[in-house]
Short mmCIF file of C-alpha atoms in Angstrom, two decimals:
data_model
loop_
_atom_site.label_atom_id
_atom_site.label_comp_id
_atom_site.label_asym_id
_atom_site.label_seq_id
_atom_site.Cartn_x
_atom_site.Cartn_y
_atom_site.Cartn_z
CA UNK A 222 0.02 -0.14 -0.05
CA UNK A 223 2.44 2.62 0.92
CA UNK A 224 3.80 2.05 -2.57
CA UNK A 225 1.44 0.70 -4.33
CA UNK A 226 -0.82 2.89 -3.71
CA UNK A 227 1.21 6.16 -3.49
CA UNK A 228 0.09 6.31 0.69
CA UNK A 229 2.12 7.90 2.84
CA UNK A 230 0.74 6.20 6.30
CA UNK A 231 -1.04 2.41 6.64
CA UNK A 232 -3.06 2.00 10.12
CA UNK A 233 -3.75 -1.90 11.44
CA UNK A 234 -6.21 -2.62 14.23
CA UNK A 235 -6.77 -6.10 15.53
CA UNK A 236 -7.98 -7.82 18.92
CA UNK A 237 -5.01 -7.68 21.33
CA UNK A 238 -5.58 -11.65 22.38
CA UNK A 239 -5.53 -12.46 18.33
CA UNK A 240 -1.73 -13.53 18.53
CA UNK A 241 -1.70 -14.46 15.13
CA UNK A 242 -2.47 -11.14 13.34
CA UNK A 243 -0.32 -9.42 15.89
CA UNK A 244 3.06 -12.15 14.03
CA UNK A 245 1.98 -10.69 10.72
CA UNK A 246 1.65 -6.82 11.13
CA UNK A 247 4.89 -7.00 13.28
CA UNK A 248 6.16 -9.37 10.43
CA UNK A 249 5.26 -6.37 7.99
CA UNK A 250 7.27 -3.78 10.43
CA UNK A 251 3.78 -2.43 11.84
CA UNK A 252 4.66 -0.48 15.22
CA UNK A 253 2.11 -0.21 18.45
CA UNK A 254 0.78 2.81 18.41
CA UNK A 255 -1.98 2.40 21.54
CA UNK A 256 -4.66 0.45 22.70
CA UNK A 257 -7.80 1.11 22.87
CA UNK A 258 -11.39 -0.75 23.33
CA UNK A 259 -14.37 -1.33 20.78
CA UNK A 260 -16.15 1.89 21.01
CA UNK A 261 -19.66 -0.59 20.60
CA UNK A 262 -18.11 -4.28 21.63
CA UNK A 263 -15.72 -2.44 24.54
CA UNK A 264 -13.36 -5.29 23.71
CA UNK A 265 -9.86 -4.66 24.33
CA UNK A 266 -7.91 -3.41 20.62
CA UNK A 267 -3.77 -2.45 19.50
CA UNK A 268 -3.53 -0.09 17.14
CA UNK A 269 -0.44 -0.63 14.55
CA UNK A 270 0.92 2.11 11.93
CA UNK A 271 4.02 2.01 9.60
CA UNK A 272 4.52 5.25 7.40
CA UNK A 273 6.55 5.73 4.25
CA UNK A 274 10.09 7.19 6.21
CA UNK A 275 9.47 3.30 8.52
CA UNK A 276 8.84 1.55 5.23
CA UNK A 277 12.20 3.09 3.90
CA UNK A 278 14.13 2.80 6.12
#
């Protein structure tokens, strides 16, 4: 997405207990930014992101 679509930043959100998704997100080089709760279902979520400068490094 950063190269093919010309985006400056990509964000991923996963349920904190979903270790498989967190492993994939980590392999993509994304880093955890914060934790929050789903506004409707009140389950814990973790927000990850990577920007173009981090990707190119």
